[in-house]
Short mmCIF file of N, CA and C in Angstrom, two decimals:
data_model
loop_
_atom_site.label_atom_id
_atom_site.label_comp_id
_atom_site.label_asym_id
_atom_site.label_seq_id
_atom_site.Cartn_x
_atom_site.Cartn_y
_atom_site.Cartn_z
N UNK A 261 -17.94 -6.50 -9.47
CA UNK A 261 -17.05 -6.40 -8.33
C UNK A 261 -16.56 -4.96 -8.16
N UNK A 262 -16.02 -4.74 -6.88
CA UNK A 262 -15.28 -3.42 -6.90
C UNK A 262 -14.48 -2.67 -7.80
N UNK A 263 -13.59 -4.08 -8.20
CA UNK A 263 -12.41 -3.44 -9.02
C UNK A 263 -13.00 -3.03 -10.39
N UNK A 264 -14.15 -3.81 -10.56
CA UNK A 264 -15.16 -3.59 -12.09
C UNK A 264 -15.22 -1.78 -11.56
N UNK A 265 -15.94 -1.56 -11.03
CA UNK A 265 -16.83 -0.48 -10.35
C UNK A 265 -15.51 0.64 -10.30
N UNK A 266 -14.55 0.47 -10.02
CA UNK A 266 -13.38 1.84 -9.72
C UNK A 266 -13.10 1.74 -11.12
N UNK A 267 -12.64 0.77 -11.84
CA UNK A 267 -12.14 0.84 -12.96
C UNK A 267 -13.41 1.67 -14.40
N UNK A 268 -14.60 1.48 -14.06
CA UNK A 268 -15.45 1.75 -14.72
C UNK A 268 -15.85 3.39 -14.78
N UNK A 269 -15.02 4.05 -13.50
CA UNK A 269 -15.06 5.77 -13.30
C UNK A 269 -14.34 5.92 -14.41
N UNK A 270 -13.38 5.67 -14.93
CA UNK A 270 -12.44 6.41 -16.26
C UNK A 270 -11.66 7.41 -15.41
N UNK A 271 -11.13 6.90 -14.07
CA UNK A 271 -9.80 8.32 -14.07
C UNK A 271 -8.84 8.21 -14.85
N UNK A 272 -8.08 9.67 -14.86
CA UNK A 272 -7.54 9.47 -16.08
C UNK A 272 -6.12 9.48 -14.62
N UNK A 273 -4.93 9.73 -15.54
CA UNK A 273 -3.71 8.96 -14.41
C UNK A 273 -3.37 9.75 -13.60
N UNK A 274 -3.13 11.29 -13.90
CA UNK A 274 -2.97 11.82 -12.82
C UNK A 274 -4.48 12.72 -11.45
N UNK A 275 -5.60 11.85 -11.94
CA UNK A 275 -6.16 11.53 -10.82
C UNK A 275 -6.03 10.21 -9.70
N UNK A 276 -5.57 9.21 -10.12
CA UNK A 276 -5.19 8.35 -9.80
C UNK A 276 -4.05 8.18 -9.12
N UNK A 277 -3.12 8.90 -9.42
CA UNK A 277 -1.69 9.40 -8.79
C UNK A 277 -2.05 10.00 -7.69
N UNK A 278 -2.90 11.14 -7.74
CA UNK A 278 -3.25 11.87 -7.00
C UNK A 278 -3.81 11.29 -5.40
N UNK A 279 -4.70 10.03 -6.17
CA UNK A 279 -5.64 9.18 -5.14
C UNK A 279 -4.54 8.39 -3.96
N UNK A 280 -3.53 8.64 -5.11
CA UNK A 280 -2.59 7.19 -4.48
C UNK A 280 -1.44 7.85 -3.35
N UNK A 281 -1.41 9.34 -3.95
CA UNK A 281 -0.51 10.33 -3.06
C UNK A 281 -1.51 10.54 -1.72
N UNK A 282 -2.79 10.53 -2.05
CA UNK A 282 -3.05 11.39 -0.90
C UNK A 282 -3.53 10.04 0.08
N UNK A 283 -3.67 8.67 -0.75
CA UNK A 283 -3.77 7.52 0.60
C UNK A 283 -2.25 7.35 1.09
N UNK A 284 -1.42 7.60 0.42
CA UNK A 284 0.09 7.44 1.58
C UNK A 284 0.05 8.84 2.30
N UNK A 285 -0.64 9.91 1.69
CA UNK A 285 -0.89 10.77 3.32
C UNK A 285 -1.67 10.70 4.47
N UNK A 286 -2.47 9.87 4.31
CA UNK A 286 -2.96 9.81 5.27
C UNK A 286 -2.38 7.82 5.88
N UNK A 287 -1.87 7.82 5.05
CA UNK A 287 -1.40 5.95 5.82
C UNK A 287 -0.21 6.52 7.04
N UNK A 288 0.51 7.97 6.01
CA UNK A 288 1.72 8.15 6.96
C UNK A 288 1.10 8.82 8.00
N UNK A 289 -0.10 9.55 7.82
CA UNK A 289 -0.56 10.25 9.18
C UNK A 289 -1.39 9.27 10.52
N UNK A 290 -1.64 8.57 10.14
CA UNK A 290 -2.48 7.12 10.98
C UNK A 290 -1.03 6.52 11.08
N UNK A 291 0.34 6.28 10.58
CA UNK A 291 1.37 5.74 11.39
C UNK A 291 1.49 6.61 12.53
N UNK A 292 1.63 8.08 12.39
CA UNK A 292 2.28 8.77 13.14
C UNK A 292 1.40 9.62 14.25
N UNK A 293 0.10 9.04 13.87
CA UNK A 293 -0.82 9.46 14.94
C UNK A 293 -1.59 8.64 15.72
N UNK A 294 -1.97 7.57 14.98
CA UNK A 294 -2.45 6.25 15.68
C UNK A 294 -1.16 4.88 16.00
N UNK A 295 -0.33 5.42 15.97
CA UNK A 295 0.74 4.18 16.62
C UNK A 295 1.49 4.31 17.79
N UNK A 296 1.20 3.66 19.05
CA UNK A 296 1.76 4.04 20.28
C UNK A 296 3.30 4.28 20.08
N UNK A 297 3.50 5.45 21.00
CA UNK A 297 4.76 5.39 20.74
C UNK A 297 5.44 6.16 19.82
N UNK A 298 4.70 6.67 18.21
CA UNK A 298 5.11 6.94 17.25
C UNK A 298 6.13 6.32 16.09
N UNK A 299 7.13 6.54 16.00
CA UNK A 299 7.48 5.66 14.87
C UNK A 299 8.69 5.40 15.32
N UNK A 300 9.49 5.47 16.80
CA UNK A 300 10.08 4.41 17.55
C UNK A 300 10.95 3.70 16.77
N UNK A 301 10.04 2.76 16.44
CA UNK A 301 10.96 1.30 16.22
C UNK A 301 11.29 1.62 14.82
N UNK A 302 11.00 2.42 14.00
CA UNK A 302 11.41 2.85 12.81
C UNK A 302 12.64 3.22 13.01
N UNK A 303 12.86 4.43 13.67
CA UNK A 303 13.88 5.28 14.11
C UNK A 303 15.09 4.43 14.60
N UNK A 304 15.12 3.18 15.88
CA UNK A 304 16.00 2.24 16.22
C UNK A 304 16.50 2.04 15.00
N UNK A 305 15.81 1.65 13.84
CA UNK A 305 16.20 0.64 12.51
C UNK A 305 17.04 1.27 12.14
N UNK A 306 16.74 3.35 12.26
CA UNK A 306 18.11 3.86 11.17
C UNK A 306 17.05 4.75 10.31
N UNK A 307 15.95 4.48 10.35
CA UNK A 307 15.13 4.94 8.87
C UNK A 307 15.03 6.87 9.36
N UNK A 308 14.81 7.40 8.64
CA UNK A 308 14.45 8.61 9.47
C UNK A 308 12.60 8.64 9.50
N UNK A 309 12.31 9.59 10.55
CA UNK A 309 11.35 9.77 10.80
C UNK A 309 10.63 10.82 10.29
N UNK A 310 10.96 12.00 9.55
CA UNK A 310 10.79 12.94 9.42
C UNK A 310 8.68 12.52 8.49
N UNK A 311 8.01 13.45 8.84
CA UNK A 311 6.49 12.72 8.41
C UNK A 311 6.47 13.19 6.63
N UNK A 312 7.35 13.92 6.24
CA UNK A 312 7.11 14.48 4.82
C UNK A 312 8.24 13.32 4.41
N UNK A 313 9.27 13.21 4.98
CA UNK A 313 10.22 11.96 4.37
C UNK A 313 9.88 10.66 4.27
N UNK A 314 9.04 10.33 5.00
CA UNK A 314 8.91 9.02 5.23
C UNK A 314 7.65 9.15 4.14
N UNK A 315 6.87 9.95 3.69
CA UNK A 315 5.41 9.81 3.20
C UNK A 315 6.37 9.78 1.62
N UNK A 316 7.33 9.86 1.39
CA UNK A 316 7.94 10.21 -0.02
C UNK A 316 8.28 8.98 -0.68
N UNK A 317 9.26 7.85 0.62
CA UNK A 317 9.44 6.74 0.96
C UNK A 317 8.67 5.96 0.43
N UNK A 318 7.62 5.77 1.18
CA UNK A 318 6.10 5.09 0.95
C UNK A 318 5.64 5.60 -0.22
N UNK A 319 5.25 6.66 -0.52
CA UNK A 319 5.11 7.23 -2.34
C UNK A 319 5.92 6.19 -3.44
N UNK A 320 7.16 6.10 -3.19
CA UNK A 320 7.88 5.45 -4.19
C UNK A 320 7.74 4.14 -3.94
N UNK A 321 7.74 3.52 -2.86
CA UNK A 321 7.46 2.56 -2.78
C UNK A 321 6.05 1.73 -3.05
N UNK A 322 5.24 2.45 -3.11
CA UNK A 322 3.89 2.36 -3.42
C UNK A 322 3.94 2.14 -5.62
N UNK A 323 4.78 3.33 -5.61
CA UNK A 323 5.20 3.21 -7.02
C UNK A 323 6.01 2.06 -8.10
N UNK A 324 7.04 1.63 -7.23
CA UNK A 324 7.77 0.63 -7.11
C UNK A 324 6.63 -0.59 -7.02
N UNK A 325 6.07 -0.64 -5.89
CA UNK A 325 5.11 -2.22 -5.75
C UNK A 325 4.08 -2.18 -7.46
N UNK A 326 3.13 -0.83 -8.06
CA UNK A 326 2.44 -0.79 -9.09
C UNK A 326 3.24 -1.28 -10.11
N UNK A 327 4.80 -0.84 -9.77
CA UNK A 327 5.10 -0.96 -11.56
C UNK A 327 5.86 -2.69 -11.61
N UNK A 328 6.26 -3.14 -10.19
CA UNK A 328 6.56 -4.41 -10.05
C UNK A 328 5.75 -5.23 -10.43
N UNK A 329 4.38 -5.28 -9.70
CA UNK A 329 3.32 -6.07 -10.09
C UNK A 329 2.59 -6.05 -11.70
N UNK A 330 2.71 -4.94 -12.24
CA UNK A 330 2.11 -4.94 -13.57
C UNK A 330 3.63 -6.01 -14.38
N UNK A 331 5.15 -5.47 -14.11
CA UNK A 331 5.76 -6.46 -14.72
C UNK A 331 5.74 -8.04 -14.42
N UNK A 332 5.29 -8.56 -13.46
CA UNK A 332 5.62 -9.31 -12.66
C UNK A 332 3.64 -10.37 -13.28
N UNK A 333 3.09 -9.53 -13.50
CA UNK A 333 1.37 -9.78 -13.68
C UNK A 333 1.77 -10.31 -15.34
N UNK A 334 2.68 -9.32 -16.08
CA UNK A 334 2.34 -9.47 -17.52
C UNK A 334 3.16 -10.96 -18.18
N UNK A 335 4.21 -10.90 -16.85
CA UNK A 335 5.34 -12.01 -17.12
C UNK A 335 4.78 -13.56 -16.58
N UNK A 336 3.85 -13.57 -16.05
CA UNK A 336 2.54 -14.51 -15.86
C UNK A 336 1.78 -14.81 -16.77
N UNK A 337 2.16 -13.79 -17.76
CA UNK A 337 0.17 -13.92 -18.68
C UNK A 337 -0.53 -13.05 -18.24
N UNK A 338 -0.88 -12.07 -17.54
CA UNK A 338 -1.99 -11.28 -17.09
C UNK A 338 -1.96 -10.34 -18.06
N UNK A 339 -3.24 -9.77 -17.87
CA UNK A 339 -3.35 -8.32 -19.19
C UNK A 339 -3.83 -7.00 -18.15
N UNK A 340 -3.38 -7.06 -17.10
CA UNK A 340 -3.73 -5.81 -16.27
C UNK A 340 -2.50 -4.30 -16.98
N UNK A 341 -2.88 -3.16 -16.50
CA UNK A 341 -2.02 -2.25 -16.73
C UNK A 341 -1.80 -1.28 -15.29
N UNK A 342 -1.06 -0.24 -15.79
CA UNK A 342 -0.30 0.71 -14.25
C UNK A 342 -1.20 1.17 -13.98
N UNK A 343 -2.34 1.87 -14.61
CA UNK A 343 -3.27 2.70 -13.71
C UNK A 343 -4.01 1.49 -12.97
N UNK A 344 -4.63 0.44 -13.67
CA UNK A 344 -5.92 0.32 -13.03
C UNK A 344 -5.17 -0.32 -11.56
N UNK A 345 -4.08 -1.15 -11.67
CA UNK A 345 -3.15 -1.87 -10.47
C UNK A 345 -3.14 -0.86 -9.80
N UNK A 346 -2.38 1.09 -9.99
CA UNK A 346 -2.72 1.83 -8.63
C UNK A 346 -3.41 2.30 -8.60
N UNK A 347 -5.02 1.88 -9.27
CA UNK A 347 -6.13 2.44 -8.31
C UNK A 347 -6.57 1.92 -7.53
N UNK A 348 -6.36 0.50 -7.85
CA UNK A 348 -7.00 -0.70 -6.90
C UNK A 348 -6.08 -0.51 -5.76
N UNK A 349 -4.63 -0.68 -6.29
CA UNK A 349 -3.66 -0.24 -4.40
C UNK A 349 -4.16 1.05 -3.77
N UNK A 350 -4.23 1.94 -4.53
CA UNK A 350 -4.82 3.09 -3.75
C UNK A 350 -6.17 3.04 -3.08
N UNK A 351 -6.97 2.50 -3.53
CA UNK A 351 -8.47 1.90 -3.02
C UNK A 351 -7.89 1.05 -1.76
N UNK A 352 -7.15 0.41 -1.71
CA UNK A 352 -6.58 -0.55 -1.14
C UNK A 352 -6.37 -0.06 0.64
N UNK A 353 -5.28 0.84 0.49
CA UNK A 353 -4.73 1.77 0.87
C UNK A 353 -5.97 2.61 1.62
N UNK A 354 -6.56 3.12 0.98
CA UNK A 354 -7.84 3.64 1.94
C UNK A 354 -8.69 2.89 2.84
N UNK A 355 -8.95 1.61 2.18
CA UNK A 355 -9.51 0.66 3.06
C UNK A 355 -8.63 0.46 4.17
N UNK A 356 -7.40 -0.01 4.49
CA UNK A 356 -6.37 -0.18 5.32
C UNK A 356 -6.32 1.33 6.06
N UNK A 357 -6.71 2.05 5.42
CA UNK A 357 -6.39 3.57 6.72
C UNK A 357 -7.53 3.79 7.34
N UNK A 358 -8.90 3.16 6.90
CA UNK A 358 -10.24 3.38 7.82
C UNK A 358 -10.50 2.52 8.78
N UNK A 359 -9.54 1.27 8.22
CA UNK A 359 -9.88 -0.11 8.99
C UNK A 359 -8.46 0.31 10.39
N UNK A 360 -7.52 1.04 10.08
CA UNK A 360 -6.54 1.37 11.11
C UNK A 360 -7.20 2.28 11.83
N UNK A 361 -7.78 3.47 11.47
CA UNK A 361 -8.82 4.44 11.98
C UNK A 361 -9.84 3.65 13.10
N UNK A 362 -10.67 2.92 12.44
CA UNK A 362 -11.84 2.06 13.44
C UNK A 362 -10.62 1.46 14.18
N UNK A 363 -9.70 0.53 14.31
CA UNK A 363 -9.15 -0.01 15.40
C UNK A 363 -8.83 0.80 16.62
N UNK A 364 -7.90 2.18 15.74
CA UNK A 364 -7.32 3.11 16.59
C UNK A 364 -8.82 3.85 17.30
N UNK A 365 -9.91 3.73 17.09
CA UNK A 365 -11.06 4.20 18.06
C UNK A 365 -11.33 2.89 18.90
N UNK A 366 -11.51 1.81 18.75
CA UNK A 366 -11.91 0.91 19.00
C UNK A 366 -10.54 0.76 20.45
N UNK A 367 -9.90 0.83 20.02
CA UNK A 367 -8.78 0.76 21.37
C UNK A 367 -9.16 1.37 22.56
N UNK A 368 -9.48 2.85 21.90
CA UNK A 368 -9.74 3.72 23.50
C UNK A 368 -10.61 2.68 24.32
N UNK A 369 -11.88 2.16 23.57
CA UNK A 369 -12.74 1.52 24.01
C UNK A 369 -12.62 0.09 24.93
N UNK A 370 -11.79 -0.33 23.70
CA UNK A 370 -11.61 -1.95 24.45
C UNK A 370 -10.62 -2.88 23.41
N UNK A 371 -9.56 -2.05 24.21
CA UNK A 371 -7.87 -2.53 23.63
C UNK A 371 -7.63 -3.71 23.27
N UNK A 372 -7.89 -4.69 24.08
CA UNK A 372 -7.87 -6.50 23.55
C UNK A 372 -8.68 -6.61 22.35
N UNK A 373 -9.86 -6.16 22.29
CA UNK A 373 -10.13 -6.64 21.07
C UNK A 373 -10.31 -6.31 19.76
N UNK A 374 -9.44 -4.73 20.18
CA UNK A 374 -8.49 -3.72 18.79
C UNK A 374 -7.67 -5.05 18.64
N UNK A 375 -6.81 -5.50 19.75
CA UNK A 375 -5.74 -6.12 19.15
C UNK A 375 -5.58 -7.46 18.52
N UNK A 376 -7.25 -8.26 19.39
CA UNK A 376 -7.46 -9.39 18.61
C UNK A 376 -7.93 -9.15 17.12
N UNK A 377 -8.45 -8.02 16.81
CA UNK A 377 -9.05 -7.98 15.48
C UNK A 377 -7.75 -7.07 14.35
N UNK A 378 -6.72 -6.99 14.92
CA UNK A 378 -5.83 -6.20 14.00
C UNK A 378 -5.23 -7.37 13.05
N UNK A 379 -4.87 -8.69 13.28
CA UNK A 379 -4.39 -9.57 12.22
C UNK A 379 -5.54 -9.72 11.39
N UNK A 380 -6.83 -10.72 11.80
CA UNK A 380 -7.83 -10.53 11.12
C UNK A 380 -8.30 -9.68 9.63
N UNK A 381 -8.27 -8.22 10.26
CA UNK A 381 -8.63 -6.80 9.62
C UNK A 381 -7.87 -7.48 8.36
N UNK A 382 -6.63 -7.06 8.41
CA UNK A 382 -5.21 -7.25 7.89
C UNK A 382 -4.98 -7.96 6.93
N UNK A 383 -5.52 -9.77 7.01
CA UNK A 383 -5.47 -10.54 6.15
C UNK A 383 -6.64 -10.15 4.97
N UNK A 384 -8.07 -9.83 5.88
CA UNK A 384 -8.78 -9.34 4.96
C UNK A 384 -8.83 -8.57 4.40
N UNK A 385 -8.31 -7.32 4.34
CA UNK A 385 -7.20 -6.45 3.49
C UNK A 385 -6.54 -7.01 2.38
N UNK A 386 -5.82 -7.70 2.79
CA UNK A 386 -5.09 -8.11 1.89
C UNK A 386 -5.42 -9.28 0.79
N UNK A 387 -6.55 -10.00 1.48
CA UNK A 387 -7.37 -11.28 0.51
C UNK A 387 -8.49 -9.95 -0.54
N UNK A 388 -8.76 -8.81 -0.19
CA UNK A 388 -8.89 -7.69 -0.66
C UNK A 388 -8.58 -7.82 -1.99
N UNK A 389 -7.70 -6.93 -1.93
CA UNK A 389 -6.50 -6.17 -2.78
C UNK A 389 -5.74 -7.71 -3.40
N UNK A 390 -5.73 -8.57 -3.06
CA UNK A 390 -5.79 -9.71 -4.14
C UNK A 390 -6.94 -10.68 -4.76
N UNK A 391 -8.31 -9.81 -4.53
CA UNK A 391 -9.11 -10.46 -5.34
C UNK A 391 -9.67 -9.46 -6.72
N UNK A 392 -9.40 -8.07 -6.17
CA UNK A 392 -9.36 -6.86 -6.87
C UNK A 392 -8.16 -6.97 -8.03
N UNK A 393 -6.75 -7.65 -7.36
CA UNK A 393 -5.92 -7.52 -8.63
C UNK A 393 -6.28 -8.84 -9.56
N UNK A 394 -6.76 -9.57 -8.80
CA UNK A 394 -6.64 -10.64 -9.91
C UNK A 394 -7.93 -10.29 -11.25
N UNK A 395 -9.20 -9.40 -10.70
CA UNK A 395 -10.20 -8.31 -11.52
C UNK A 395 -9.25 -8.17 -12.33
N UNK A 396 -8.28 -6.94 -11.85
CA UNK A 396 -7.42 -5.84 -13.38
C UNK A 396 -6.46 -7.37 -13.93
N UNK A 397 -6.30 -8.11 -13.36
CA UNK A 397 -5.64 -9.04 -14.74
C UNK A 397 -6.49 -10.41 -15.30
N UNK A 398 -7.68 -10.31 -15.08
CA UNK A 398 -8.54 -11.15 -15.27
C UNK A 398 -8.28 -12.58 -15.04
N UNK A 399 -7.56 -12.69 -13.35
CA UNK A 399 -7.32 -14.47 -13.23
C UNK A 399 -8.57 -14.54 -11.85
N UNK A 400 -8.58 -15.72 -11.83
CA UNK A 400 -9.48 -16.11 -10.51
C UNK A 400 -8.55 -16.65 -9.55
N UNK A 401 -7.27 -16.62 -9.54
CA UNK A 401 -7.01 -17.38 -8.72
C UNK A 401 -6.32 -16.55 -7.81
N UNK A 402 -6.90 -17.19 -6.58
CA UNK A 402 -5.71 -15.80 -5.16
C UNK A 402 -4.78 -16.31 -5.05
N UNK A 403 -4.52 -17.78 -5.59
CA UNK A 403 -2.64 -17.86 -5.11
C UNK A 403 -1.65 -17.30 -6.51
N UNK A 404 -2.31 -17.62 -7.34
CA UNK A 404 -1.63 -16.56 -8.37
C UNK A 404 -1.64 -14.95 -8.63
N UNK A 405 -2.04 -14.95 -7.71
CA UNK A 405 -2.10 -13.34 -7.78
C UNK A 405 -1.68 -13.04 -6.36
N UNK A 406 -1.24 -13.97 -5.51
CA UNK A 406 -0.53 -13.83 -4.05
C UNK A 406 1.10 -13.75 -4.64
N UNK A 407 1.26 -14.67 -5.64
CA UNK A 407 2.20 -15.18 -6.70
C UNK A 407 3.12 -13.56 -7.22
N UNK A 408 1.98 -13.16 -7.94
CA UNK A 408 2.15 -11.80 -8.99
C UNK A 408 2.34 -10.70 -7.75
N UNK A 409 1.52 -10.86 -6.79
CA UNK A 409 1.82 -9.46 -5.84
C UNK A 409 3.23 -9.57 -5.26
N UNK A 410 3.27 -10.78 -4.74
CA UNK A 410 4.73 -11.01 -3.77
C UNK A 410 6.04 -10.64 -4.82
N UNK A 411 5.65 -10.95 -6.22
CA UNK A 411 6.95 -11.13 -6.85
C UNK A 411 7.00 -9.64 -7.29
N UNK A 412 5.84 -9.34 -7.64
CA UNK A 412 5.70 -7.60 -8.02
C UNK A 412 6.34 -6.90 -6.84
N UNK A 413 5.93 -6.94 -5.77
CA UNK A 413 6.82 -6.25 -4.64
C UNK A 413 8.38 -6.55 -4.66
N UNK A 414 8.88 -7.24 -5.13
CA UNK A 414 10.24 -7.88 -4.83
C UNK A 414 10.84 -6.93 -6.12
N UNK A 415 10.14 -6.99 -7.13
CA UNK A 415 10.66 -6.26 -8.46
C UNK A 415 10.81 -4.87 -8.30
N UNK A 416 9.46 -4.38 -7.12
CA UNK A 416 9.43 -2.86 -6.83
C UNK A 416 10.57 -2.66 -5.82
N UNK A 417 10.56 -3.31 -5.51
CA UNK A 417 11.77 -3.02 -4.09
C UNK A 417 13.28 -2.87 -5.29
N UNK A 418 13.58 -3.61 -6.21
CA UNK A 418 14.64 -3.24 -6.76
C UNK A 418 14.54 -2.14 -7.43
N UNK A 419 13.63 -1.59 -7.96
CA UNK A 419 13.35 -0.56 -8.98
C UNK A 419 13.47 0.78 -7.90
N UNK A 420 12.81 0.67 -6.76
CA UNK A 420 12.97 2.18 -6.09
C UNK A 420 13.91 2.27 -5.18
N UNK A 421 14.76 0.58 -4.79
CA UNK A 421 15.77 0.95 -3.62
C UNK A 421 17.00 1.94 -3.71
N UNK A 422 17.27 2.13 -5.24
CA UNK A 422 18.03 3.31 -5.29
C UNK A 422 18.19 4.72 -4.88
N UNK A 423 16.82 5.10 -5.21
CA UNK A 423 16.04 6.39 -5.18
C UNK A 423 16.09 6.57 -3.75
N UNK A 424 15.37 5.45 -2.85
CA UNK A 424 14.98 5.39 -1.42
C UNK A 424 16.32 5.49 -0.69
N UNK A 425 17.50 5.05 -1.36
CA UNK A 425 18.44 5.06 -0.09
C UNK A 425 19.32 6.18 -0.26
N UNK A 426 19.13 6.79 -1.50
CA UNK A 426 19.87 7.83 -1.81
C UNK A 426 18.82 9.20 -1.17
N UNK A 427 17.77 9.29 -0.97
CA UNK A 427 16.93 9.81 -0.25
C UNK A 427 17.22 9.89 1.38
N UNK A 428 17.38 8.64 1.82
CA UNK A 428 17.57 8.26 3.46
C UNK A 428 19.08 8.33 3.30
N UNK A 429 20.17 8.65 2.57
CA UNK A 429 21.45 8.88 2.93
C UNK A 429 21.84 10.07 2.87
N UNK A 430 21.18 10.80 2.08
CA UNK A 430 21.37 12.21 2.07
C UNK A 430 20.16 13.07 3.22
N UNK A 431 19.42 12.89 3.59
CA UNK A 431 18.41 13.38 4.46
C UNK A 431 18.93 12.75 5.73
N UNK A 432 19.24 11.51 5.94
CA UNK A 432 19.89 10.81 7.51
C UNK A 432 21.04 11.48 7.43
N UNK A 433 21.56 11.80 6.78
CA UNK A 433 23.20 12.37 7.17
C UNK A 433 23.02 13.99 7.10
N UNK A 434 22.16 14.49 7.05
CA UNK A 434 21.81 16.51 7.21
C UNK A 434 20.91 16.11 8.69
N UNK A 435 20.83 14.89 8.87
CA UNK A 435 19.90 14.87 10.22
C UNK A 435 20.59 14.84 11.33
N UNK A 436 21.89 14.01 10.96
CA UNK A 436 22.56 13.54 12.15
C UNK A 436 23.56 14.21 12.63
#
C-alpha cells in the first residue's frame, strides 16, 4: 500500500516536518488563491487573515491533529508512531491540494461539475488518509480508525488551542 511505500523511504523527522510545513503552504496558498472570495467567511468569524498567520495556525494544528491521533491510536491498542502518522497527513495534505488544484481548473471549465465533484473528491480523501492510518497502526478497520482520527483531532484541538489563541489574540489585537 501507499502508506507501506512512504513509510519504506526512511525520512528521518525533520524531513517530514519539512513535508508537512510545506503541504500547509501550499493548502494555505490554494485557500487564498483558489477560494472565491478569499478567506471572507474566515474573517466574519474573527480569525485573522493574514496568509503567514493563518499558515502557522494550520502548522500547529496539523501538529496538534499528529500528536492527538498517535495518543488517541495508542490508547486503542494501535502501535503507530509521530512520524509515520505526519507523513501519511502530510501525503494526505498534498493529495487534498492537487485534488483542490484540479477542481479549481476544472471550474473555469465547467463550474457545476467542480461543484458536484467537490464532496465526492473530499470523502475520498479522507477514506484515504484513513486507510493509510489504519497501515501506520496496523488495524483494518475504517471505523476504528474514523474512531482514532476523530478522537485524535479532539485531543489535538486541546493540546494547540492555547498556543492558537494566544497567537490570534495577540496578532488580532496589533491588527485591529
Amino acid at each position: 500500500s501507499a502508506a507501506r511505500d512512504l513509510i519504506g523511504l526512511g525520512l528521518d523527522r525533520k524531513s517530514i516536518v519539512a513535508l508537512l510545513a510545506l503541504s500547509v503552504v501550499l493548502t494555505v496558498i490554494s485557500l487564498f488563491v483558489g477560494t472565491p472570495g478569499g478567506l471572507e467567511g474566515y474573517q466574519s468569524a474573527g480569525v485573522p487573515t493574514s496568509p503567514l498567520l493563518f499558515a502557522v495556525i494550520v502548522f500547529l494544528a496539523a501538529v496538534g491533529s499528529v500528536i492527538g491521533i498517535n495518543l488517541a491510536g495508542r490508547m486503542l491498542g494501535g502501535a503507530g508512531n509521530l512520524d509515520h502518522i505526519a507523513l501519511v497527513l502530510a501525503w494526505t495534505q498534498w493529495l487534498q491540494f492537487i485534488l483542490q488544484l484540479s477542481l479549481s481548473v476544472l471550474a473555469y471549465v465547467m463550474a457545476p461539475l467542480a461543484v458536484l465533484l467537490q464532496l465526492p473528491l473530499f470523502l475520498v480523501s479522507i477514506w484515504i488518509f484513513l486507510r493509510m492510518l489504519g497501515q501506520v497502526f496496523g488495524a483494518d478497520s475504517v471505523w476504528r480508525m474514523a474512531v482514532i482520527a476523530l478522537l485524535g483531532n479532539f485531543v489535538g484541538a486541546f493540546i494547540v488551542a492555547i498556543p492558537i489563541f494566544i497567537i490570534v489574540i495577540m496578532f488580532g489585537a496589533a491588527a485591529a
